[in-house]
Each structure stands twice: as C-alpha cells, then as structure tokens.
Coordinates of C-alpha atoms and ligand atoms in Angstrom, one line a residue:
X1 CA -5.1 -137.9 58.6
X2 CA -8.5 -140.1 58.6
X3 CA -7.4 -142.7 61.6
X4 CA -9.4 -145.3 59.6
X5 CA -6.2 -144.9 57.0
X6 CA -3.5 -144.4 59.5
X7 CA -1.2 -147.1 61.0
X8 CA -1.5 -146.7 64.3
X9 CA -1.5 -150.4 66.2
X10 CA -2.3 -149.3 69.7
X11 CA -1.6 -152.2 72.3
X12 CA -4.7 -152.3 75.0
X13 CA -2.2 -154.3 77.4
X14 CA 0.2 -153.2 79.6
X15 CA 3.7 -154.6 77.8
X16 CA 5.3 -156.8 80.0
X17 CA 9.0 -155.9 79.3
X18 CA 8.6 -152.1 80.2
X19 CA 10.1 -150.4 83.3
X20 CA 9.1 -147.1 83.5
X21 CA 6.0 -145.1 81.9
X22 CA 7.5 -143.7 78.8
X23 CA 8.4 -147.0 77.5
X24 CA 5.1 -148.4 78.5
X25 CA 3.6 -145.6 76.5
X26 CA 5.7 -145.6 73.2
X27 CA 4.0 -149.1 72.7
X28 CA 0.9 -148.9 73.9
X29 CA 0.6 -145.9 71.6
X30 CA 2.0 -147.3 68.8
X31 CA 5.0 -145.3 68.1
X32 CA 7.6 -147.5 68.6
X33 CA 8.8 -151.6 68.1
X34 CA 11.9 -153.4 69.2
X35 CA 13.6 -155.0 66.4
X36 CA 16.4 -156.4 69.0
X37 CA 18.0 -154.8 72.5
X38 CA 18.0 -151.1 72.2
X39 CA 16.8 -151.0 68.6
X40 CA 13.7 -149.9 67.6
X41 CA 11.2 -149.2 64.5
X42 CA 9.5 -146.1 64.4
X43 CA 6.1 -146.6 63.7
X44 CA 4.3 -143.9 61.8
X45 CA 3.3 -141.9 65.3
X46 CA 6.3 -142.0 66.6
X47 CA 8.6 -141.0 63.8
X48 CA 6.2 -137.7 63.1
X49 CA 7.3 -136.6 66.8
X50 CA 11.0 -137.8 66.1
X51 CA 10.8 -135.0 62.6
X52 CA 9.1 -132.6 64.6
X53 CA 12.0 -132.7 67.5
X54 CA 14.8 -133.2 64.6
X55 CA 13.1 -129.8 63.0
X56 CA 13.2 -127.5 66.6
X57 CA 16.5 -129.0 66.7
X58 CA 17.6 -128.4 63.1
X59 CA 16.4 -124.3 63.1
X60 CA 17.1 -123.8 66.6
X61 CA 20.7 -125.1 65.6
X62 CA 20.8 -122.6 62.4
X63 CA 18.7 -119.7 64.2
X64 CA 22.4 -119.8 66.4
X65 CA 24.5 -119.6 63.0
X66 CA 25.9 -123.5 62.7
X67 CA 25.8 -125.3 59.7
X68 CA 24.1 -128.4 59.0
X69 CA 26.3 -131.3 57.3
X70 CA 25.2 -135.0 57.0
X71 CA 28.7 -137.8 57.8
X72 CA 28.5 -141.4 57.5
X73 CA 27.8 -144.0 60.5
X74 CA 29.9 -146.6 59.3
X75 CA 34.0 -145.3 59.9
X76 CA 37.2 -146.2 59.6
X77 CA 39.3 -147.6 62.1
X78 CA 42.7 -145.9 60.9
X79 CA 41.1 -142.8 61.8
X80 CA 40.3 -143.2 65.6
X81 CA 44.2 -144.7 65.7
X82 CA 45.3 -141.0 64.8
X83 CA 43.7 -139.8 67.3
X84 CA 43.9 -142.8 69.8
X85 CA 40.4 -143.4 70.9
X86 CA 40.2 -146.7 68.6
X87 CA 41.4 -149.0 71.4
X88 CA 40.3 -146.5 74.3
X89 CA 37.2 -146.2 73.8
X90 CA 36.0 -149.6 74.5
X91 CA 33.6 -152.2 74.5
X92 CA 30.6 -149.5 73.5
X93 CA 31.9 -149.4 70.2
X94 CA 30.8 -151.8 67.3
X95 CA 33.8 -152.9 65.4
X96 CA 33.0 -154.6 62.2
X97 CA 35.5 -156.2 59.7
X98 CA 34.7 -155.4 55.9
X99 CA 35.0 -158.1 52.9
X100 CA 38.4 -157.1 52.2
X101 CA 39.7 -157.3 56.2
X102 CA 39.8 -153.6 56.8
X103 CA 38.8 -152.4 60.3
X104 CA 35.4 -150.3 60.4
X105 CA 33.4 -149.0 63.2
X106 CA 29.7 -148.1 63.4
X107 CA 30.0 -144.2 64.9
X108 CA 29.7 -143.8 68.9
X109 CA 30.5 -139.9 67.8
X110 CA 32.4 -137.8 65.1
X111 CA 35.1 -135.7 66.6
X112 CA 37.6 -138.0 64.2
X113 CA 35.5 -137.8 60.7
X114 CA 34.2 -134.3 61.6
X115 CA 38.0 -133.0 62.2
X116 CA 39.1 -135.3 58.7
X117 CA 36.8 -133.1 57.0
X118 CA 38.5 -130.1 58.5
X119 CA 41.6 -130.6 58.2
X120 CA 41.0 -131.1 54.4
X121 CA 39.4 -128.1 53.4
X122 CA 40.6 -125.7 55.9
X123 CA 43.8 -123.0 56.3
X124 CA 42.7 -120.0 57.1
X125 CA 42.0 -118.0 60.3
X126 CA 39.6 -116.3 57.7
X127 CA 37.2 -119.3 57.4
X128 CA 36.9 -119.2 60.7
X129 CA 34.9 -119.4 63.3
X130 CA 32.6 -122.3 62.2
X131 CA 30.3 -124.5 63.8
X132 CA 29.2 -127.7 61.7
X133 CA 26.8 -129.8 63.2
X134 CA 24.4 -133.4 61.9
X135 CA 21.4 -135.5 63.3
X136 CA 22.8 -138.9 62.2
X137 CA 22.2 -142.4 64.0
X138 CA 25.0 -143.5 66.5
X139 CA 25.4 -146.9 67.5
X140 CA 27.3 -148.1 71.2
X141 CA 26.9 -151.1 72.3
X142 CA 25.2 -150.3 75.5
X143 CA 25.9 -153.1 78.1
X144 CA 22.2 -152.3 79.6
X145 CA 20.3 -151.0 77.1
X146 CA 16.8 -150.4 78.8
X147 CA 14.1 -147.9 79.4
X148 CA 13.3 -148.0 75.7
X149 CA 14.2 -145.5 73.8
X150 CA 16.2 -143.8 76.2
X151 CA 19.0 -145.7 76.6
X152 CA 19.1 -147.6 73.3
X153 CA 22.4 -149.1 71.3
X154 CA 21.2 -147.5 68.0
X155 CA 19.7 -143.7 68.8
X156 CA 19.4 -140.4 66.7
X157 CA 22.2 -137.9 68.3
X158 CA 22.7 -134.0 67.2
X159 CA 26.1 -133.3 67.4
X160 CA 27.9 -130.5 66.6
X161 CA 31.4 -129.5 66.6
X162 CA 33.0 -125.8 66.6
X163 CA 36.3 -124.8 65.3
X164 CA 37.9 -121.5 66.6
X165 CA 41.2 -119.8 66.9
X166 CA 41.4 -119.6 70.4
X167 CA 39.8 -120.2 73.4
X168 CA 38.0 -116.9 74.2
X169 CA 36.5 -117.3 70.5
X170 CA 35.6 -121.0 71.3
X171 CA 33.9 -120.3 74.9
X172 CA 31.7 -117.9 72.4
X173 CA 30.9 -121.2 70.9
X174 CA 30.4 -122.7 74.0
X175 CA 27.9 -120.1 74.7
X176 CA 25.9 -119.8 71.8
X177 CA 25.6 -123.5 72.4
X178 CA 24.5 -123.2 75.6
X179 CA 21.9 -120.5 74.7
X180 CA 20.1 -122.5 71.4
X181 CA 20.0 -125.7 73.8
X182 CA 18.1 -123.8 76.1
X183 CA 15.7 -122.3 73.5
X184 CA 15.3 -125.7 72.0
X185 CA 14.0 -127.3 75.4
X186 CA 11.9 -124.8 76.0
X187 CA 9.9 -124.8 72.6
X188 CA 10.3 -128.9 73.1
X189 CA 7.7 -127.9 76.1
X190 CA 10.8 -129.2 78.3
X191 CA 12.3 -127.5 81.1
X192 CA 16.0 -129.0 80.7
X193 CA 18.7 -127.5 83.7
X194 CA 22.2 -126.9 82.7
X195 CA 24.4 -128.6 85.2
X196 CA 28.4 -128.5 85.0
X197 CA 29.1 -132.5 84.6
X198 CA 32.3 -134.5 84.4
X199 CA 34.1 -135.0 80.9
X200 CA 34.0 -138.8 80.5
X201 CA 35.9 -140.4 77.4
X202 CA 35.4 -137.6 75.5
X203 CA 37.4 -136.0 77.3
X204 CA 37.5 -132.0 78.1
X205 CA 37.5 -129.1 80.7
X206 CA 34.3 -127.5 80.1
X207 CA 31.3 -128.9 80.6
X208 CA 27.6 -128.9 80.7
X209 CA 24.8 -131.6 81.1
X210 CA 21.6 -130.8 80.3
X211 CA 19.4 -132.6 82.7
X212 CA 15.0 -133.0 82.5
X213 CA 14.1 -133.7 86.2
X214 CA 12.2 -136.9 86.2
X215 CA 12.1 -139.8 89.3
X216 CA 13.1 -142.4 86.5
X217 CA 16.4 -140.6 85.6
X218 CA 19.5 -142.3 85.7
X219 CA 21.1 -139.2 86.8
X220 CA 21.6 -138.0 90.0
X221 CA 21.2 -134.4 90.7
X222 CA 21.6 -131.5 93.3
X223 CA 20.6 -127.9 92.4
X224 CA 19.3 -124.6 94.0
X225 CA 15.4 -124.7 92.9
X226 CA 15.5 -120.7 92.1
X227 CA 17.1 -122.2 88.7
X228 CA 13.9 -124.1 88.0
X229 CA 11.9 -120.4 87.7
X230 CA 14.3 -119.1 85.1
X231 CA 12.6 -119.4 81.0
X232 CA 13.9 -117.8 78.3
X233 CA 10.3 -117.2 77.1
X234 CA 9.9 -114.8 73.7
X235 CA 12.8 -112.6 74.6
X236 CA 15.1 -112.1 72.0
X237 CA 18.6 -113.3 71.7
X238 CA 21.1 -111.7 69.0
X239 CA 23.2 -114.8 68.2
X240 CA 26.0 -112.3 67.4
X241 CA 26.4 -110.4 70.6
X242 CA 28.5 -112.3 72.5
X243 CA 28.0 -110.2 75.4
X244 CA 24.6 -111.1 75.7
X245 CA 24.6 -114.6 75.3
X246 CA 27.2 -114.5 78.5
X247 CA 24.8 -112.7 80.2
X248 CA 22.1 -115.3 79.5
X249 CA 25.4 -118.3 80.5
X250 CA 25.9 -116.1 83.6
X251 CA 22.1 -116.3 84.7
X252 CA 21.8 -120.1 84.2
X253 CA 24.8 -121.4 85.3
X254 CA 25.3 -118.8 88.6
X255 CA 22.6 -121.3 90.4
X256 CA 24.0 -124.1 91.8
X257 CA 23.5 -127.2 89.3
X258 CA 25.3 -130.3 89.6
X259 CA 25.4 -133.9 88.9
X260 CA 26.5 -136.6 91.6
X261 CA 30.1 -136.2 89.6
X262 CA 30.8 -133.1 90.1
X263 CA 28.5 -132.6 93.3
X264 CA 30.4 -130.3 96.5
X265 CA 28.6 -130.6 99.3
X266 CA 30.3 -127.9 101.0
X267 CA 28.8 -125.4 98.1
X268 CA 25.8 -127.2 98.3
X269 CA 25.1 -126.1 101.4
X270 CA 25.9 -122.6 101.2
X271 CA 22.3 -122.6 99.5
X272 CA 19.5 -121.4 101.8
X273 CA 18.0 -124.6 102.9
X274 CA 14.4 -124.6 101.7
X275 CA 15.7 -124.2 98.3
X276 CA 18.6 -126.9 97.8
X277 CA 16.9 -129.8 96.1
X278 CA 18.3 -133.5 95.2
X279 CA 16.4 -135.3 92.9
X280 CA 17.0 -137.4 89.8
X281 CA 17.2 -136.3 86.0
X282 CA 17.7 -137.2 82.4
X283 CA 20.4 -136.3 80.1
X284 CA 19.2 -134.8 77.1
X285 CA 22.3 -133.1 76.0
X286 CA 25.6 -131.6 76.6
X287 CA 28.3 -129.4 75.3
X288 CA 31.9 -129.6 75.7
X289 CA 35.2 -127.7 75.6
X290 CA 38.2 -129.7 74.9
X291 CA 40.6 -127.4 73.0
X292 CA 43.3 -129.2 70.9
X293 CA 42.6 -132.6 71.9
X294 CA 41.9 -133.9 68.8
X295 CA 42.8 -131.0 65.8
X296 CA 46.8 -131.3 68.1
X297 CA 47.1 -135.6 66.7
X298 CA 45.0 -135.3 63.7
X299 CA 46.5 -132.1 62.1
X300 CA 43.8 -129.5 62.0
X301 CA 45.8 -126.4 62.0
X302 CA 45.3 -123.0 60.2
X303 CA 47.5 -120.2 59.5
X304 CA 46.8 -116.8 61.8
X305 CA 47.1 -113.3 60.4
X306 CA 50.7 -113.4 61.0
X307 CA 50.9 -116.9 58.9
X308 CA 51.8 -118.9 62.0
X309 CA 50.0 -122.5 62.4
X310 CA 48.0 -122.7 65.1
X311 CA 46.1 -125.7 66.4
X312 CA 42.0 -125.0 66.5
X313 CA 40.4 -124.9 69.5
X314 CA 36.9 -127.0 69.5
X315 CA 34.2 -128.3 71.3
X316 CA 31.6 -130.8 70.8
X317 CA 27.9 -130.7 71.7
X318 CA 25.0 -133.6 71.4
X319 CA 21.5 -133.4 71.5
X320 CA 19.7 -136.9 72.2
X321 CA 17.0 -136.5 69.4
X322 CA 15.8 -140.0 70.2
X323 CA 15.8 -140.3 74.3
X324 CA 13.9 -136.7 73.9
X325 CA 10.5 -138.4 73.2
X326 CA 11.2 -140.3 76.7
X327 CA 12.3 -137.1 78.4
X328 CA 9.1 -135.8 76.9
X329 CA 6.6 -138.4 78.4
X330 CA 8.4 -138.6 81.7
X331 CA 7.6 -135.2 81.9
X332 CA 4.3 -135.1 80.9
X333 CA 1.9 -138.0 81.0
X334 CA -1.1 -138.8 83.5
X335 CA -2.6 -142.5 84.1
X336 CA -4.7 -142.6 80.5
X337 CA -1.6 -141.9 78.8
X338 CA 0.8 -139.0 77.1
X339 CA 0.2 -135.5 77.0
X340 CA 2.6 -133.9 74.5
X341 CA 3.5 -130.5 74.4
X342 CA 1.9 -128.4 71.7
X343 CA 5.8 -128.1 70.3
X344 CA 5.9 -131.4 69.1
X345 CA 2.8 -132.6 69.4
X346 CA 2.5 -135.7 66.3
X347 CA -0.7 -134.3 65.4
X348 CA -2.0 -130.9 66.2
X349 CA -5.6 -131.9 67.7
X350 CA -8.2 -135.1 67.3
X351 CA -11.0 -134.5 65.8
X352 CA -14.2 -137.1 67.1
X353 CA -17.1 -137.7 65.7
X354 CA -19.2 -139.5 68.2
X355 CA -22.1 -140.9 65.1
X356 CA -20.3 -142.3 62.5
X357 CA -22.6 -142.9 59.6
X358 CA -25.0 -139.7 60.8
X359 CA -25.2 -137.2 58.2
X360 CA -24.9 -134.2 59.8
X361 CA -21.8 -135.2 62.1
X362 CA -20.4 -136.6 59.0
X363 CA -20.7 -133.6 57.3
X364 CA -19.3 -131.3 60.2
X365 CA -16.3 -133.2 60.4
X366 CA -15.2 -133.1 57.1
X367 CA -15.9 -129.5 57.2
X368 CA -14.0 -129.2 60.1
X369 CA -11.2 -131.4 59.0
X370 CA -10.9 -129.2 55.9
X371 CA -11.1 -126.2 57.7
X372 CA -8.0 -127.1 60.0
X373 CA -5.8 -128.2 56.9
X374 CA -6.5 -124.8 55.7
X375 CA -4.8 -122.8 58.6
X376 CA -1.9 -125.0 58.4
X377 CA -2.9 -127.5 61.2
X378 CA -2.7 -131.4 61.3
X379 CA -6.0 -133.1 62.6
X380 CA -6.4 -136.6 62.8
X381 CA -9.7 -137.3 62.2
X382 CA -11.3 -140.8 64.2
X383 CA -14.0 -141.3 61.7
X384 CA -13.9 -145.1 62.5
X385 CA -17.2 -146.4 63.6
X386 CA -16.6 -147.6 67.6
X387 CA -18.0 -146.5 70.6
X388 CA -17.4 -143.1 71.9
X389 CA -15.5 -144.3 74.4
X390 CA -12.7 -146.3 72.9
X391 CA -12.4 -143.5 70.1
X392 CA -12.1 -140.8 73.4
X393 CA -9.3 -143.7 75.0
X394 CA -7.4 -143.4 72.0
X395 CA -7.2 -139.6 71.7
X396 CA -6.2 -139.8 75.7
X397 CA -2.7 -142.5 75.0
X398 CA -1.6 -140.8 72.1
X399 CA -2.0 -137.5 73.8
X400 CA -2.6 -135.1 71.3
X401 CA -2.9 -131.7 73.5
X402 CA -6.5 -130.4 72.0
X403 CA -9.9 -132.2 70.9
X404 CA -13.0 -131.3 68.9
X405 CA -15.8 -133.7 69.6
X406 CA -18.4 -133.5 67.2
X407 CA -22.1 -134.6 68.0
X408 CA -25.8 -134.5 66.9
X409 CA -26.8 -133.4 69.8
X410 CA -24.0 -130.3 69.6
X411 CA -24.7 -129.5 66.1
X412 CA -28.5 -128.6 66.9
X413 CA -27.3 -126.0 69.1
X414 CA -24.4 -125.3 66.8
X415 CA -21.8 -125.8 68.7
X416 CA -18.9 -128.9 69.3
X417 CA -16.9 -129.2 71.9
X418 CA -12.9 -128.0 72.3
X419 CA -11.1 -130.3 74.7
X420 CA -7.5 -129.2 76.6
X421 CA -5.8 -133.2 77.2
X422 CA -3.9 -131.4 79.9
X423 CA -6.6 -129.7 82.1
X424 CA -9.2 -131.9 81.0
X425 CA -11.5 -128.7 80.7
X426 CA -14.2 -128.4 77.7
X427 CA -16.2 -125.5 76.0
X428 CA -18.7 -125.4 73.2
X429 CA -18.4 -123.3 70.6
X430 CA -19.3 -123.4 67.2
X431 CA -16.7 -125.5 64.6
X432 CA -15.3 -121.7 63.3
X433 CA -14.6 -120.6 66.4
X434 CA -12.6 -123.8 67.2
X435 CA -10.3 -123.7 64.6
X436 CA -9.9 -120.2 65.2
X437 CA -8.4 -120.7 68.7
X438 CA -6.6 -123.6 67.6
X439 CA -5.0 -121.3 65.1
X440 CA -4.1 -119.1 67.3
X441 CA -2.7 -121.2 69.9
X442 CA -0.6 -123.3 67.6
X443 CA 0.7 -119.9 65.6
X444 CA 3.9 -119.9 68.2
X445 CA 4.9 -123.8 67.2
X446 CA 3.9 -123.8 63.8
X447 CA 7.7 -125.6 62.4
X448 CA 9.1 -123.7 59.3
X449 CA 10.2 -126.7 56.8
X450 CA 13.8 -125.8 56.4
Ligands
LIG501 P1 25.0 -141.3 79.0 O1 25.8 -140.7 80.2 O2 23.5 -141.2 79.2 O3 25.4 -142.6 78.6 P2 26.7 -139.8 77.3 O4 27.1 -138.7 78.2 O5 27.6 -140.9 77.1 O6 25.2 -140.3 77.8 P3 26.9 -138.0 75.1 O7 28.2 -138.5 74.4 O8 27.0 -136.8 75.9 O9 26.3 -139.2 75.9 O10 25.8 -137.9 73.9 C1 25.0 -136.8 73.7 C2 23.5 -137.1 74.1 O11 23.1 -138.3 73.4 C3 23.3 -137.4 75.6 O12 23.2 -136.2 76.3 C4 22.1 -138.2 75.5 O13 20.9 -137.4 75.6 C5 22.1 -139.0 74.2 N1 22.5 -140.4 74.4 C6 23.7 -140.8 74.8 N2 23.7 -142.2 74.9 C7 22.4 -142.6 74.5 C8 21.8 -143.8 74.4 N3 22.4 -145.0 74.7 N4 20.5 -143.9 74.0 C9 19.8 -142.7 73.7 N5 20.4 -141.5 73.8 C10 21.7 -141.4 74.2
LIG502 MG1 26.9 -136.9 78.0

C-alpha cells in the first residue's frame, strides 16, 4: 500500500475524551471512530488488525477441531423465555419490538440460538462430540461503556459452544479450549493468564478467565509470578490426545491464578512471598462449563448407545476479538505510539523514502516495495513528499514492528537501513538482504487465508 493512496487520518492531538493509552492511540492512529457510546467505525488500519486477530482466532479455533458457523445478531425473544434468561438477564440486553409487535433482541450471546440449532439437527450420541463456534457482533448495553474499544456496547465476540455426552467428554472440551486459547494469545504476541473466575449470568461450575496484565485493567488479580514464565512456544500439541492437553491444563492452572471473585487469601499466601503478585488485568476471554443448563429447558437431548435420552453436556467459551486490539496496545506501546506484535501487525514493515521526487530513492523503493509483495509481505510504502521526520512520526504511532529507510546518501554505499520499532536499533544492509530477513522473520506469522 502507497500511504499517498491509503486512508489513514492520523489525529496530531491528544483526543480529549480518552482515558487510558490504547484509546488515545486507536485515534490518533486512525484506526478507529465513535459513531455513538461504545460504537465504533473501523477505519481501514484498524479493521486490517481486527482480520488479522479474527484469522489467529479463526485457525487456531479449527487447528483444535471446532467448526466454524455464522448465527444472526438480531433474536427472538420466545427463545430466551425457554430457557428463562429473557427477563434475567437484564438491562444489558437491547430489546427491540418488530413492525408486527413481536419481541426481538439484539444477541448479548448464543447459548439459546446455538442450542435451537442443536436441538433441530441432532439425535445421536454418534454425531457427537461437536464443538461449533462464530465471530459475530454482540450488542449489551453497557451502562459505562468506556476505554474505547474495550468495553464497548457493540464488540466482535468468538464464541463457541461444545456439545458432549457427559461430563468427562465435555471437560475434554473444556481442555482443548483452554489449550487453543492459550496458543492464540501467544501467536497474538500476548501473554494472557488463565485464572479460575466466577460464573456470572451465564451461569456454570467451571471456569476460566483469561486475563492480559495491564495497570488499566478493570480486573483485579492475584497470582503466583512462576505462571508468568510458562509459553507454549513451537511445541506441538495433538488436539486428539486428551491426555496431553490435561497435562498442558495441569501446568497452567496448578499456579495460583485468581480474580478478586474467587481470590482466597489463605491459599494465596501459602505462595513463597517474593513470588505472590496482585496486580490488575484485562479479560480477553473465557471458557465455561455449565452442563445441562440450557440443552435440560430447551430440549437438546440425544439418544446413547443403549437408545436412552440423555441431556448434552456443554460449555461456552468467548474470545473478545474487538477489546484484543486494546489488550494489544496496553501491552505494548511506548510514548511515540503502538508497537504491534509481528502476529498481527496491520502491515508487515514501513518502507521510507527520505527524497521523494529523487530518482534513485524513487527507484529503490519501488524495487523494494515489489520485492516485499513478492515473498508474501505487506509494506506500506510513505512515498508522500514531507519531511523525514513527520513520515518517521507516523511509522512510530501506527507501530508497524520493522522499517526500511531508504536514502541517497545509503544507496551510494548500497545499503538502506532496517529499523526494529521495539528496540529502536538499526543496521544497513543492502535492499536484498532486508527483505531477506524480513522474510525470514515474518515466516512464523505469515496467516493462511482459510
Ligand atoms: P466483562 O466482565 O468484561 O463485562 P464478560 O465476562 O461479561 O465481560 P463474556 O460473556 O465472558 O464477558 O464474553 C467473552 C469475552 O468478550 C470477554 O472475555 C471479553 O473479552 C469480551 N467482552 C465482554 N464484554 C465486552 C464489551 N462490553 N466490550 C468488548 N469486549 C467485551
Ligand atoms: Mg467473562
């Protein structure tokens, strides 16, 4: 992308309404713009990081066997009365009357429409286990929706919902969940602490949060630091062997991790001392067990091997798509703006050309931009003609992790420069070389279109 082309309407002021840094930095950067409270436009930068999340999400989620489906926002009333939540669930959901007076709701969540869909198509302990799972909008009616896009009315949720037999099969479920979440963070750049939580309206038994540890959280947290040193990194993990995605359960989740609703002191301080930490976090997910709550009112049985009707056991389990990008930047910024992760990165490196108009940069560039589409990478090329500077404060807010700066001065020698955003450090080399290593390094994150 030539940035003389792109949309990207960059604010130089510090926005007024924003509270904490992410916020400040989706609009200064131009991703993002508030329609009304807690609803936003995605502006072209911002929406390329929302796909990239939604695709580590979306084969992250298949990588661990579930299926993707796509269900409506809009629902109907009669089905939250068969299952009871329409009147408990409150003042967070948006009821809305259609033309011909029949009660419809804009979806908080889809344990009712997910289990409808169920309960229409399935009867057999054969066609089980399944795990079907979306990345749909969900709308509640936040009474303080603030912080941007982190605690919005109208935000992009995973969810996913397992159907099993019984509940050894669906703690397998709640497993496997566990263990994609955990890879999905960690190629997200995000180091995202399981932590058993509290049920809430969705009621359940168990329970994890997934928390980012971040001053700005709304969370509050206590958990032995040794869990903070465990990574997943490139091992591999069979999806299918049950006994090792316990293992992997067992390793996170024997720490102690907890949030204020579930904290015990008394546990708490069983940890040695210079390793119990309190801090504050960000929810970016959780998974639930609830058994039969809903499949017991709404009907979604299926006959066993001995023809008997059982009631399926199931579990739901969100990812928030949208508050990520906050998470992200909370978790990695410094004062001249973002510094995303090469994961999700919008573009994969900016390329500056410090003379506009002067042949020889001119020509480098393009070469260089060509060369980069060619192994697969997105540059955004500044080719506008300011001052080195402003193109260099640009690059900075936005945050993309790598830079090429091409130069007169450089080219004589044969060499440009290859910038990390995170460490700040620089090395000439010449323009081949560059997009070698950039290959290289991006090879791990390059997203598969699925
Ligand atoms: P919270 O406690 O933050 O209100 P929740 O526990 O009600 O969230 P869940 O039902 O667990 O939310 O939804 C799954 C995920 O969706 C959450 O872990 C969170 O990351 C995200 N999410 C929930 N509410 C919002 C919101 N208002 N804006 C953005 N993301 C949200
Ligand atoms: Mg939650």
């Amino acid at each position: 992308m030539r940035l003389s082309r792109y949309f990207l309407p960059v604010l130089k002021e510090n926005p007024a309404e924003a509270q904490i840094v992410s916020h400040r930095l989706m609009l200064r950067a131009g991703m993002i713009k508030q329609a009304q409270a807690g609803i936003y436009s995605w502006l072209p930068l911002g929406f390329k990081v929302l796909r990239k999340i939604e695709n580590i999400v979306h084969e992250e989620q298949q990588r661990a066997g579930h299926i993707p489906l796509l269900m409506p926002t809009m629902q109907s009333a009669d089905l939250w009365r068969e299952s009871g939540r329409y009147d408990d669930y409150g003042e967070e959901m948006l009821r809305i009357t259609d033309r011909h007076g029949r009660d419809m709701l804009f979806g908080p969540t889809n344990e009712e429409l997910i289990t409808d869909i169920f309960r229409s198509h399935v009867s057999s302990y054969r066609d089980l286990p399944l795990t079907l799972y979306q990345i749909q909008w969900k709308f509640r009616d936040e009474i303080r929706p603030r912080f941007g896009v982190m605690r919005g009315r109208e935000f992009l949720m995973k969810d996913g919902y397992n159907f099993d037999m019984d509940y050894e099969a669906a703690m397998r479920a709640y497993d496997r969940h566990m263990v994609s979440y955990l890879r999905t963070y960690e190629r997200m750049g995000l180091k995202a602490i399981p932590m058993r939580a509290d049920s809430g309206p969705i009621g359940g038994e168990d329970t994890h949060e997934f928390l980012v540890l971040a001053e700005t959280g709304e969370s509050e947290v206590f958990y032995d630091s040794a869990i903070t040193d465990l990574k997943l990194g490139d091992r591999e993990v069979d999806f299918a062997d049950a006994a090792q995605l316990r293992a992997i359960c067992e390793e996170w989740t024997t720490p102690y991790a907890r949030t204020d609703e579930t904290h015990d002191e008394a546990k708490f301080n069983e940890i040695p001392e210079e390793r119990r930490r309190s801090s504050r976090g960000i929810e970016v997910g959780q998974i639930f067990y609830f058994g039969t709550k809903y499949s017991e009112p709404l009907g979604a049985s299926v006959q066993d091997a001995e023809g008997k009707k059982v009631d399926v056991h199931m579990g739901s389990h969100g990812i928030g798509v949208s508050r990520l990008l906050g998470a992200i930047i909370e978790a990695s910024h410094d004062e001249n703006g973002i510094i995303w992760p090469e994961g999700v990165t919008p573009f994969h490196v900016g390329l500056v050309n410090l003379k506009q108009g002067d042949e020889a940069a001119d020509a480098a560039c393009e070469q260089i931009y060509a060369a980069l589409n060619i192994v697969g990478l997105e540059p955004l090329y500044d080719d506008r003609k300011e001052r080195a500077g402003g193109k260099f404060a640009t690059m900075d807010l936005i945050g993309l992790p790598w830079r090429i700066t091409v130069g007169p001065r450089g080219l004589k020698n044969g060499v440009v420069e290859l910038t990390s955003r995170r460490s700040g450090e620089s090395e000439e080399l010449p323009p081949e070389d560059a997009v070698k290593k950039l290959a290289e390094i991006y090879a791990p994150h390059l997203v598969k279109s699925l």
